[in-house]
Amino acid sequence: MVKIEREIPTIFTHGSERCCLCEKVTPFWTKIDGRDGTEQVPLCETCAPNAEIEDIPANRLAWAQKLGRAHHYPKWSPWKP
């Protein structure tokens, strides 16, 4: 189980980032001891109880790169490898 906390409320209450595991939009972020603010990543309420710390990307850069690889080409792209 990974601890999570709600992000600071903004105009958009539905959340602003995608979960690092399932990619659902969520207002929750990890709260892992030993990691500073730049090493916390978004994690939804559904994934948090079942996730292990080893499953969570090490920092925001690793999380962004994972999302970038997953969504690099649109489904209809003729250049998709």
Coordinates of C-alpha atoms in Angstrom, one line a residue:
M1 CA 0.0 0.0 0.0
V2 CA 1.3 3.4 -1.0
K3 CA 0.2 6.5 1.0
I4 CA -1.4 9.3 -1.0
E5 CA -2.6 12.9 -0.3
R6 CA -4.9 15.2 -2.2
E7 CA -3.2 18.0 -4.1
I8 CA -3.8 21.6 -3.1
P9 CA -7.3 22.6 -4.3
T10 CA -7.4 24.6 -7.5
I11 CA -10.1 25.8 -9.8
F12 CA -10.4 22.3 -11.2
T13 CA -11.5 19.9 -8.5
H14 CA -11.5 16.8 -10.7
G15 CA -7.7 16.6 -10.7
S16 CA -5.1 17.7 -13.1
E17 CA -2.7 14.8 -13.7
R18 CA -3.0 11.1 -14.7
C19 CA -2.3 8.2 -12.3
C20 CA 1.2 6.8 -12.9
L21 CA -0.3 3.3 -13.1
C22 CA -3.7 3.3 -14.7
E23 CA -3.6 6.9 -16.3
K24 CA -7.0 7.9 -14.8
V25 CA -7.2 11.6 -14.0
T26 CA -6.7 12.1 -10.2
P27 CA -6.3 14.8 -7.6
F28 CA -4.1 12.5 -5.5
W29 CA -0.3 12.3 -5.3
T30 CA 2.0 9.8 -3.6
K31 CA 3.3 10.6 -0.1
I32 CA 6.3 8.3 0.1
D33 CA 8.7 8.8 3.0
G34 CA 12.2 9.6 1.9
R35 CA 11.2 11.3 -1.4
D36 CA 11.0 15.0 -1.8
G37 CA 8.4 17.0 -3.7
T38 CA 9.9 16.4 -7.2
E39 CA 9.9 12.6 -6.6
Q40 CA 6.2 12.3 -5.8
V41 CA 3.9 11.3 -8.7
P42 CA 0.1 11.1 -9.2
L43 CA -1.5 8.0 -7.9
C44 CA -5.3 7.4 -7.9
E45 CA -7.4 6.1 -4.9
T46 CA -8.0 2.8 -6.8
C47 CA -4.4 1.9 -7.4
A48 CA -3.0 3.1 -4.1
P49 CA -4.1 0.2 -1.9
N50 CA -2.7 -2.4 -4.3
A51 CA 0.4 -0.7 -5.4
E52 CA 3.9 -1.4 -4.1
I53 CA 6.6 1.2 -3.9
E54 CA 8.6 -0.7 -6.5
D55 CA 5.8 -0.1 -9.0
I56 CA 5.9 3.7 -8.6
P57 CA 8.2 5.7 -11.0
A58 CA 11.2 7.1 -9.1
N59 CA 10.4 10.7 -10.0
R60 CA 8.3 13.0 -12.2
L61 CA 10.8 12.7 -15.1
A62 CA 10.5 8.9 -15.2
W63 CA 6.7 9.2 -15.0
A64 CA 6.6 11.8 -17.8
Q65 CA 8.8 9.6 -20.0
K66 CA 6.6 6.6 -19.3
L67 CA 3.5 8.7 -20.4
G68 CA 5.4 10.0 -23.5
R69 CA 6.3 6.5 -24.6
A70 CA 2.7 5.3 -24.1
H71 CA 1.2 8.2 -26.1
H72 CA 3.9 9.0 -28.6
Y73 CA 1.8 8.3 -31.7
P74 CA -1.9 8.6 -32.2
K75 CA -3.7 5.3 -33.0
W76 CA -4.4 6.5 -36.6
S77 CA -0.9 7.6 -37.3
P78 CA 0.5 6.1 -40.5
W79 CA 4.1 6.6 -39.1
K80 CA 3.5 4.4 -36.1
P81 CA 6.2 1.8 -35.9

